[in-house]
XYZ file of C-alpha atoms in Angstrom:
661
model
C -22.304 -13.882 52.671
C -18.780 -13.064 53.276
C -18.751 -9.830 51.644
C -22.152 -8.519 53.466
C -20.835 -8.637 56.426
C -17.646 -5.987 55.375
C -20.641 -3.526 54.517
C -22.530 -3.660 57.328
C -20.436 -0.945 59.555
C -20.138 1.738 57.419
C -16.432 2.073 59.201
C -15.440 -1.736 60.317
C -13.285 -2.076 62.769
C -12.784 -4.413 65.650
C -14.786 -2.647 68.466
C -15.362 -6.380 71.119
C -11.719 -6.185 72.368
C -11.246 -5.789 76.156
C -8.067 -6.012 78.424
C -7.954 -9.591 79.662
C -6.888 -10.430 82.827
C -3.498 -11.672 82.593
C -4.111 -15.732 83.501
C -6.379 -14.723 80.493
C -3.698 -12.916 78.510
C -1.515 -15.799 78.862
C -3.970 -18.419 77.795
C -5.380 -16.761 75.087
C -1.220 -16.092 73.899
C -0.764 -19.850 74.273
C -3.879 -20.764 72.200
C -3.004 -18.810 69.412
C 0.427 -20.203 69.023
C -0.780 -23.888 69.558
C -3.290 -22.899 66.556
C -0.918 -21.446 64.496
C 1.196 -24.162 65.001
C -1.531 -27.104 63.631
C -3.443 -25.204 61.159
C -0.926 -24.294 59.620
C 1.320 -27.068 59.772
C 4.281 -28.090 57.228
C 2.002 -30.725 55.365
C -0.938 -28.663 54.838
C 1.090 -26.010 53.266
C 3.049 -28.112 51.063
C -0.512 -29.243 50.032
C -1.772 -25.936 49.205
C 1.452 -25.136 47.066
C 0.480 -28.846 45.393
C -3.207 -27.748 44.559
C -2.299 -24.216 42.941
C 0.980 -25.909 40.986
C -2.392 -28.089 39.358
C -4.775 -25.215 39.594
C -2.689 -23.049 37.217
C -1.820 -25.762 35.158
C -5.166 -26.199 34.320
C -5.366 -22.108 34.047
C -2.064 -22.589 30.932
C -4.646 -24.977 28.581
C -7.390 -21.868 28.686
C -7.456 -19.195 25.913
C -7.812 -15.414 27.736
C -11.524 -15.355 27.685
C -11.882 -18.680 29.310
C -9.829 -17.073 32.044
C -11.440 -13.793 32.709
C -14.582 -15.932 33.201
C -12.650 -18.092 35.402
C -11.194 -15.012 37.383
C -15.201 -13.706 37.585
C -16.446 -16.407 39.101
C -13.984 -16.453 41.477
C -14.640 -13.320 42.504
C -17.974 -14.186 42.915
C -17.318 -17.770 45.504
C -14.939 -15.831 47.509
C -17.531 -12.524 47.965
C -19.652 -15.498 48.462
C -17.793 -17.569 50.473
C -14.557 -16.011 52.085
C -11.109 -17.823 51.820
C -11.603 -20.821 54.908
C -11.710 -23.112 51.511
C -8.513 -24.194 50.476
C -9.579 -25.342 47.370
C -10.856 -22.004 46.718
C -7.406 -20.006 47.819
C -5.502 -22.369 45.506
C -7.467 -21.267 42.609
C -6.838 -17.316 43.658
C -3.532 -17.995 44.073
C -2.794 -19.919 41.194
C -4.719 -16.521 39.261
C -2.699 -13.879 40.906
C 0.797 -16.493 39.677
C 0.177 -16.829 36.342
C -0.930 -13.157 36.335
C 2.663 -12.038 37.712
C 4.265 -14.761 35.818
C 2.919 -12.891 32.395
C 3.034 -9.031 33.404
C 5.890 -9.193 36.124
C 7.926 -12.066 34.463
C 8.322 -13.195 38.125
C 5.940 -16.573 39.497
C 6.148 -16.457 43.313
C 8.295 -19.789 44.873
C 6.536 -22.325 46.701
C 7.830 -21.202 49.710
C 6.195 -17.535 48.738
C 2.612 -19.161 48.401
C 3.079 -21.101 51.710
C 3.599 -17.338 53.266
C 0.766 -15.754 51.689
C -1.393 -19.043 53.060
C -0.386 -17.947 56.348
C -1.002 -14.349 55.918
C -4.248 -15.179 54.562
C -5.636 -16.685 58.217
C -4.173 -13.706 59.953
C -0.433 -14.433 61.295
C 2.736 -13.476 61.219
C 5.197 -15.429 58.537
C 8.740 -15.542 59.199
C 11.136 -15.741 56.416
C 14.628 -15.099 55.761
C 16.002 -11.622 54.663
C 15.431 -11.407 50.662
C 13.624 -14.355 50.307
C 10.652 -11.959 48.413
C 8.122 -11.163 50.744
C 7.001 -8.072 49.273
C 6.059 -10.201 46.124
C 4.493 -12.762 48.020
C 2.590 -10.318 49.974
C 0.178 -9.999 46.411
C -0.810 -13.467 46.389
C -2.451 -12.685 49.779
C -3.646 -9.079 49.248
C -5.080 -9.941 45.738
C -7.167 -12.526 47.034
C -8.430 -10.605 50.286
C -9.210 -7.848 47.548
C -10.726 -10.222 45.272
C -13.091 -11.584 48.766
C -14.259 -7.741 48.932
C -11.778 -6.603 51.683
C -9.956 -3.544 51.874
C -6.287 -4.161 51.988
C -4.026 -2.020 53.517
C -0.186 -3.196 52.866
C 1.438 -1.124 55.379
C 5.805 -1.047 55.283
C 8.003 1.434 57.409
C 8.653 4.366 54.941
C 7.356 5.714 52.054
C 9.892 5.006 50.102
C 8.960 1.506 49.616
C 5.411 1.513 49.988
C 5.827 3.870 46.715
C 7.918 1.233 44.828
C 5.868 -1.868 45.312
C 2.529 0.100 44.613
C 4.945 1.140 41.346
C 5.896 -2.746 40.848
C 2.605 -4.614 41.031
C -0.638 -1.977 40.444
C -0.076 -3.290 36.776
C -0.643 -7.092 38.281
C -4.004 -5.993 40.297
C -4.773 -4.164 37.411
C -5.297 -6.944 35.249
C -7.132 -8.563 37.779
C -9.798 -6.073 38.048
C -8.278 -4.342 41.287
C -7.213 -0.527 42.159
C -4.239 0.034 43.632
C -3.173 3.211 45.362
C -0.143 4.590 47.124
C -0.851 6.969 50.584
C 2.449 8.830 50.936
C 3.099 11.293 54.574
C 2.934 14.067 52.436
C -0.488 13.831 50.092
C -3.034 16.379 50.645
C -6.288 15.611 52.173
C -7.699 15.499 49.062
C -5.472 12.888 47.654
C -5.521 10.903 50.440
C -9.531 11.139 50.222
C -9.015 9.891 46.380
C -6.599 7.019 46.915
C -8.230 5.598 50.326
C -11.153 3.745 48.172
C -9.105 1.531 46.537
C -9.058 -2.065 46.860
C -5.593 -2.218 47.356
C -3.343 0.697 49.526
C 0.608 0.968 49.953
C 1.175 3.344 53.066
C 3.802 3.550 55.829
C 2.684 2.974 59.229
C 3.136 6.395 60.287
C 0.712 7.370 57.930
C -2.064 4.902 58.128
C -2.144 5.411 61.989
C -2.645 9.452 61.941
C -4.835 9.369 59.102
C -6.942 6.909 61.544
C -6.625 9.509 64.278
C -7.929 12.340 62.304
C -11.036 10.345 61.334
C -11.233 10.214 64.828
C -11.498 13.658 65.666
C -13.652 14.538 62.729
C -16.266 12.095 63.497
C -15.821 12.175 67.496
C -18.830 10.287 68.436
C -20.421 9.431 65.229
C -17.883 6.718 65.191
C -20.771 3.988 66.044
C -21.744 1.775 63.413
C -25.466 2.870 64.357
C -24.584 6.701 64.280
C -22.468 6.494 61.427
C -25.123 4.739 59.437
C -28.124 7.337 60.222
C -25.582 9.738 59.427
C -25.627 8.252 55.706
C -29.181 7.993 55.754
C -29.844 11.209 56.174
C -27.062 12.721 53.743
C -25.438 14.134 57.035
C -21.578 12.240 56.573
C -18.911 13.394 57.903
C -15.624 13.729 55.879
C -13.588 11.009 56.517
C -9.764 9.737 55.145
C -10.424 5.856 55.623
C -13.125 3.383 54.989
C -12.463 1.133 57.967
C -9.667 -1.048 59.093
C -10.551 -4.437 57.733
C -6.877 -6.015 56.120
C -3.984 -5.128 56.920
C -0.565 -7.004 56.074
C 2.379 -5.143 57.498
C 5.874 -5.628 56.394
C 8.590 -5.677 58.801
C 6.354 -6.556 61.201
C 8.993 -6.869 64.129
C 9.931 -3.186 63.755
C 6.030 -1.718 63.405
C 4.405 -3.926 66.234
C 7.629 -4.205 68.656
C 10.344 -1.658 68.104
C 8.451 1.201 68.119
C 5.481 -0.295 70.431
C 6.982 2.001 72.979
C 6.217 5.244 71.763
C 2.369 6.416 71.198
C 1.335 8.310 67.858
C -0.033 11.765 68.857
C -1.815 14.054 66.862
C -1.483 18.012 69.154
C -1.702 21.727 68.273
C 0.526 24.248 68.579
C 0.469 26.187 71.981
C 3.044 29.422 72.448
C 3.723 30.910 74.665
C 6.651 33.550 75.681
C 6.892 32.395 79.659
C 7.242 28.467 78.757
C 10.159 29.761 76.237
C 12.025 31.712 79.387
C 10.956 29.013 81.459
C 12.967 26.577 79.539
C 15.751 28.804 79.116
C 16.185 28.896 82.824
C 16.192 24.976 83.605
C 18.514 24.412 81.181
C 20.617 27.090 82.661
C 19.833 25.838 85.985
C 20.592 22.383 85.235
C 24.677 23.177 83.764
C 25.122 24.408 86.707
C 24.595 20.617 88.698
C 27.560 18.842 88.914
C 27.557 14.880 87.652
C 28.764 12.435 91.396
C 27.977 15.493 93.205
C 24.700 16.583 92.717
C 23.764 14.178 89.865
C 23.779 10.474 88.444
C 23.031 9.418 85.624
C 22.145 5.782 84.169
C 23.805 5.115 80.656
C 21.120 2.494 79.105
C 18.224 3.798 80.490
C 18.984 7.916 80.437
C 17.749 8.445 83.404
C 19.304 11.504 85.753
C 18.432 10.990 89.544
C 19.040 13.896 92.166
C 21.239 12.980 95.009
C 20.504 14.145 98.899
C 23.421 17.350 97.981
C 21.733 18.387 94.330
C 18.238 18.603 96.247
C 19.739 20.722 99.168
C 21.464 22.596 96.482
C 18.692 23.227 93.941
C 16.319 25.912 96.131
C 19.523 28.061 96.201
C 20.652 27.694 92.848
C 16.529 28.408 91.786
C 16.439 31.377 93.572
C 19.542 33.250 92.880
C 19.011 32.738 88.963
C 15.786 32.119 87.888
C 12.840 34.662 87.739
C 10.072 32.595 87.278
C 7.385 32.349 89.493
C 7.221 28.558 89.396
C 10.165 28.214 90.444
C 8.778 28.812 94.185
C 7.594 25.083 94.012
C 10.271 22.278 95.253
C 8.761 19.545 93.374
C 8.179 21.240 90.008
C 12.218 22.544 90.296
C 13.126 19.060 90.648
C 10.700 17.997 87.924
C 12.516 20.732 84.906
C 15.881 20.188 86.300
C 15.925 16.558 86.028
C 14.047 16.885 82.799
C 16.837 19.632 81.814
C 19.663 17.170 83.324
C 18.330 14.591 80.323
C 18.347 16.686 77.600
C 22.292 18.214 78.342
C 23.504 14.580 79.276
C 21.133 11.504 78.249
C 20.577 12.636 74.814
C 23.649 13.529 72.254
C 23.499 15.003 69.268
C 24.035 12.106 65.874
C 22.909 9.661 67.935
C 19.422 10.310 69.358
C 18.900 13.392 66.775
C 19.969 15.550 64.557
C 20.116 18.868 64.032
C 18.951 20.110 59.923
C 18.029 23.418 58.896
C 18.034 24.809 62.052
C 15.235 22.106 63.974
C 16.005 19.516 66.031
C 15.041 15.938 64.515
C 14.569 12.981 66.648
C 16.527 9.468 65.173
C 14.723 6.172 65.053
C 16.764 4.408 67.181
C 15.844 1.225 65.507
C 16.188 1.968 62.242
C 18.604 4.923 61.956
C 16.209 6.877 60.154
C 15.378 10.429 61.391
C 11.471 11.419 61.833
C 10.749 15.226 61.249
C 7.232 15.269 62.185
C 7.642 13.612 65.481
C 8.938 15.627 69.188
C 10.062 14.508 72.335
C 7.190 14.884 75.218
C 6.744 16.790 78.195
C 9.039 19.412 77.152
C 12.136 17.479 76.582
C 12.038 18.784 72.892
C 12.051 22.801 73.675
C 14.711 22.230 76.276
C 16.893 20.099 73.654
C 16.790 23.044 70.989
C 17.780 25.157 73.963
C 20.529 23.283 74.390
C 21.236 23.217 70.534
C 20.603 26.724 70.273
C 18.036 26.777 67.892
C 14.606 28.295 67.689
C 12.364 26.937 70.554
C 9.140 25.095 68.987
C 5.773 25.688 70.897
C 4.602 23.873 73.098
C 1.806 20.969 72.203
C -1.215 20.372 73.169
C -2.436 16.990 72.707
C -5.512 16.563 70.749
C -5.652 12.805 69.541
C -3.069 9.602 70.998
C -3.156 5.993 70.069
C -0.763 3.930 70.836
C 0.450 1.384 67.466
C -0.291 -1.794 69.967
C -3.890 -0.549 70.690
C -4.583 0.926 66.333
C -3.300 -2.558 64.768
C -5.671 -4.501 66.752
C -8.650 -2.784 65.728
C -7.796 -4.550 61.843
C -10.731 -6.969 61.546
C -7.741 -9.325 59.929
C -3.972 -8.901 60.714
C -0.876 -10.083 59.442
C 2.582 -9.600 59.266
C 5.845 -10.691 57.713
C 9.356 -10.245 58.758
C 12.825 -12.041 59.031
C 13.383 -11.978 62.878
C 10.476 -12.654 64.712
C 10.982 -15.562 66.821
C 12.839 -13.863 69.936
C 9.011 -11.902 70.061
C 6.605 -14.953 68.861
C 4.961 -15.067 72.769
C 4.478 -11.376 72.621
C 2.829 -11.466 68.901
C 0.700 -13.591 70.074
C -0.646 -12.034 73.380
C -0.869 -8.553 72.209
C -2.110 -9.006 68.910
C -3.613 -12.236 68.200
C -1.052 -13.369 66.005
C 0.886 -16.917 65.587
C 4.331 -16.835 64.263
C 5.362 -19.331 61.142
C 8.535 -20.011 59.815
C 8.701 -21.048 56.381
C 11.726 -22.280 55.030
C 14.147 -20.577 53.018
C 13.689 -21.339 48.908
C 17.546 -22.541 48.840
C 19.895 -23.423 51.618
C 21.022 -20.476 53.248
C 25.418 -20.395 52.625
C 25.579 -17.438 54.991
C 28.872 -17.921 56.964
C 29.435 -16.688 60.758
C 32.691 -15.564 61.453
C 33.806 -15.468 65.570
C 33.007 -12.712 67.282
C 35.633 -9.917 68.983
C 35.492 -8.057 71.753
C 38.130 -5.540 72.504
C 38.993 -3.293 76.002
C 38.351 -0.117 74.247
C 36.727 1.812 71.068
C 40.255 2.579 69.765
C 41.343 -0.908 69.599
C 37.639 -2.330 67.874
C 37.795 0.906 65.295
C 41.637 -0.323 64.401
C 40.219 -4.215 64.081
C 37.303 -3.229 61.610
C 39.217 -0.513 59.157
C 41.897 -3.980 59.042
C 38.722 -6.219 58.390
C 37.645 -4.096 55.541
C 41.244 -3.278 53.777
C 41.046 -7.059 53.644
C 37.784 -7.988 52.515
C 37.772 -5.528 50.041
C 40.939 -6.014 48.172
C 39.483 -9.902 47.868
C 37.017 -8.041 45.357
C 34.025 -8.291 47.507
C 31.646 -5.759 49.188
C 31.194 -5.030 52.353
C 28.716 -3.661 54.684
C 29.644 -2.188 58.379
C 26.719 -1.115 60.491
C 26.552 1.287 63.290
C 24.370 2.132 65.987
C 24.590 5.733 65.367
C 25.240 8.437 63.313
C 28.072 9.606 65.038
C 29.802 6.465 64.625
C 28.906 5.887 60.975
C 30.751 9.486 60.998
C 34.174 8.254 62.713
C 34.469 5.485 61.244
C 34.223 6.931 58.018
C 36.928 9.490 58.666
C 39.182 6.517 59.871
C 38.829 5.182 56.830
C 39.428 7.447 54.894
C 42.493 8.333 56.592
C 43.392 4.658 55.354
C 43.190 5.466 52.019
C 39.503 3.378 51.892
C 36.876 4.764 49.537
C 33.275 4.357 51.007
C 29.871 5.723 51.307
C 28.265 6.273 53.791
C 24.641 5.725 54.178
C 22.561 7.444 57.221
C 20.366 9.395 58.422
C 20.890 12.582 57.212
C 21.510 10.981 53.675
C 18.130 8.939 53.792
C 16.936 10.701 50.497
C 19.947 8.961 48.693
C 18.918 5.321 50.122
C 18.267 4.001 47.279
C 21.234 4.589 45.351
C 23.792 3.672 47.939
C 22.248 0.742 48.430
C 21.944 -0.177 45.094
C 25.904 0.305 44.396
C 26.339 -1.225 48.188
C 26.890 -5.335 46.232
C 29.536 -4.075 43.401
C 33.130 -5.166 44.019
C 35.227 -3.805 46.623
C 32.906 -1.058 47.483
C 32.501 -0.117 51.155
C 29.303 1.070 52.586
C 28.686 2.190 56.179
C 25.010 2.256 57.258
C 23.543 2.615 60.462
C 20.753 0.305 61.312
C 18.442 1.362 58.316
C 21.287 -0.475 56.536
C 18.527 -0.415 53.794
C 15.820 -2.287 55.624
C 13.759 -3.582 52.913
C 15.385 -3.604 49.560
C 17.581 -6.092 48.379
C 21.349 -5.495 47.377
C 22.185 -7.347 44.149
C 25.311 -9.355 43.423
C 27.173 -10.157 40.374
C 28.632 -13.515 39.157
C 32.318 -12.126 40.286
C 31.194 -11.260 43.571
C 29.549 -14.573 44.404
C 32.643 -16.110 42.933
C 34.838 -13.869 45.314
C 32.718 -14.486 47.528
C 29.603 -12.679 47.981
C 28.633 -9.421 50.670
C 30.623 -9.520 53.508
C 28.205 -7.391 56.928
C 30.336 -6.053 60.111
C 28.847 -5.430 62.683
C 30.880 -2.863 65.048
C 27.919 -2.566 67.820
C 25.071 -4.403 69.111
C 21.602 -2.981 68.945
C 19.377 -3.240 72.235
C 17.506 -5.786 70.101
C 18.811 -8.753 68.766
C 16.386 -8.758 65.950
C 18.369 -5.960 64.692
C 21.581 -7.085 64.409
C 20.306 -10.365 63.070
C 18.521 -7.795 60.672
C 21.819 -6.363 59.471
C 23.335 -9.636 59.327
C 20.972 -10.571 56.967
C 22.196 -8.325 54.058
C 24.475 -10.363 53.585
C 23.992 -14.323 51.692
C 20.612 -14.160 50.263
C 18.399 -16.048 47.921
C 21.265 -18.642 48.151
C 24.168 -16.452 47.611
C 27.029 -16.709 49.489
C 27.861 -14.508 52.267
C 29.278 -13.577 55.513
C 29.336 -12.070 59.106
C 31.439 -10.828 61.884
C 31.098 -9.195 65.189
C 33.665 -6.453 66.267
C 32.760 -5.110 69.453
C 34.151 -2.775 72.426
C 33.437 -2.569 76.298
C 32.928 1.310 75.917
C 29.781 0.497 73.664
C 26.497 1.135 75.227
C 25.276 -2.243 76.028
C 28.169 -3.436 78.357
C 28.142 0.161 80.703
C 25.421 -0.937 82.124
C 27.574 -3.851 84.142
C 29.390 -2.596 87.065
C 32.623 -0.263 87.051
C 34.869 -2.758 88.665
C 34.016 -5.666 86.897
C 34.220 -3.866 83.463
C 37.521 -2.376 84.992
C 39.313 -6.447 85.322
C 37.744 -7.498 81.253
C 39.521 -4.910 80.127
C 42.203 -5.302 81.559
C 42.461 -8.845 80.558
C 41.537 -7.809 77.115
C 43.710 -5.342 77.338
C 46.522 -7.706 75.589
C 44.582 -8.321 72.776
C 43.684 -11.419 72.709
C 40.566 -12.623 71.041
C 40.669 -16.195 72.331
C 40.154 -17.639 75.581
C 37.908 -17.825 79.126
C 37.668 -14.294 79.385
C 37.125 -13.430 76.305
C 34.000 -15.385 76.158
C 32.958 -14.507 79.741
C 33.245 -10.588 78.223
C 31.084 -12.047 75.313
C 28.518 -13.738 77.332
C 27.943 -10.610 79.250
C 27.853 -8.258 77.325
C 25.280 -10.272 75.585
C 23.581 -11.359 78.965
C 22.807 -7.150 79.095
C 21.341 -6.746 75.123
C 18.847 -9.836 77.181
C 18.383 -7.767 79.937
C 17.607 -4.419 77.935
C 15.289 -6.483 75.561
C 13.399 -7.672 78.328
C 13.092 -4.675 80.032
C 12.082 -2.735 77.051
C 9.261 -5.681 76.522
C 8.109 -4.556 80.151
C 7.988 -1.045 78.696
C 5.465 -1.795 76.151
C 3.523 -3.777 78.434
C 2.960 -1.299 80.470
C 2.184 1.485 77.792
C -0.418 -0.987 76.489
C -2.083 -1.291 80.152
C -2.088 2.491 80.572
C -4.068 2.673 77.385
C -6.578 0.624 78.440
C -6.933 2.227 81.786
C -7.204 5.730 80.582
C -9.465 5.020 77.609
C -12.054 3.414 80.414
C -11.672 6.006 83.121
C -12.008 8.924 80.123
C -15.168 7.173 78.829
C -18.555 7.996 80.683
C -19.836 4.547 79.651
C -16.762 2.745 80.701
C -16.369 1.040 77.361
C -13.308 1.016 75.236
C -14.838 3.175 72.184
């Protein structure tokens, strides 16, 4: 029986995967994509929607007691057979949709039924932003839970997870399913009480770190036979999770791709007075080096490199000013100095990090959110703290480490949903074994894309942005301006204030007011400046007057490293058939074009200095800008692949048996 297989392992998870040779990885990726295209084709999805409609019509003719009997029989069949039978899945979807219609006043659209079916079969459903992915997930989550699976609905932050649990908890309760929310700040006791629920809402960071805590608690007892033996002997160790059975990941591209370059590490503090003195000496030493003469700095990679002159000068400076004996090693001196140069020149305040309450906090480049629980490795965190003049945190000793790529591959069944995934569908297939299925919008899109404008300087760009904001605001339309960094959002805020344009700022410094800011962003004439998070996962509501005026207008002031993030921001407008428009107002001073050769940049700047926003030179400059974005995307994809391969090698090297677990 389907549900019995889930209970054969005390801590169910995938244990049979291995790192495949590169040719096998390519073949497996192609197989996954082809299988998703054929097995989940449009005709079959539409046939399922028709079945759900017919099943719900039959349920509507029954009284409450008869519906309860149908639900009990449905649960029994799902636990016995799983959800391979489309007829059984259609009946389950009909039961869930009828309960949602009655309790929440929301009935799932046909496109949401298609998307839920894609999720249930372990794939990624790509739907336009604003198409109701959170409601769609309830169909798949409830059906899987009725079949006996423990379901984790994973979102990008605690606010969204708590919001969805509060909204959909009554729906699950009506189906006889328990639902819980696990927040990042919850105590171990609260987590232990919440995780046994049938459906658990949590953030990606919370679930991964709790898994690492379980591994540290169980150690070599994680194997199925040992766990079963401990249970028989009454010696079960304390654990948080109850295995990794089924995960539905919201904003899947953000979790699976954007955050996959950063491993998650559990560490313990290791205070050292000598280490703090060493970091202060390193910053002082690096501060004496001259850019261009002693070192060069590659801007996009944020990687400084010592020149030959710098290498010759460094030992003299170290001997004259540094007291620690570690500076006697030339190799150690160069390594520490390069890291200190990175802290001084490559990482900038209010762009890569903020200082809050006397602490340096990392800002997620993909979302613009503050990550107070994260720190840089290899002493970079301490060096930046010395640079900013705040208390230096102790060094960390790594206790447990895993990447998102390795973690999510351990689920028995994995699914995702997002509005921006087509650019990385190959990576989804080869790394996670997930096919990407495009779900059409419920209503035709009315989103209008205006011609992109690229200026020679940031000054000219900001003038154009202020002018565009003023023009659309006067029309009674709300305006959302996306910036890449906190510093840029505050700079633009100052310019709008000087121009007498009322506005609100939504960046990582105001993340606790995010929900209120997003709620007001759709009001007539409202101007909102947002970093890349832009209320991702929340809806900007429009009233009839705003729709009549043309809807929300979105301005992108700089392209991100990933074009998917740009599409996500543009997708804030014209949702669910509403009107809306968006435009790009860019500058050659942005971070992406900085990777172009200096002579070429100077030539393009000279040609665009006259303000002409048409013609061959403008088209060439835009093409080069987007080419740089594509190159950076490819480099990041390569880094993710290197991280995954390194994880595999490390686990084999550190295991006495050569096994991955």
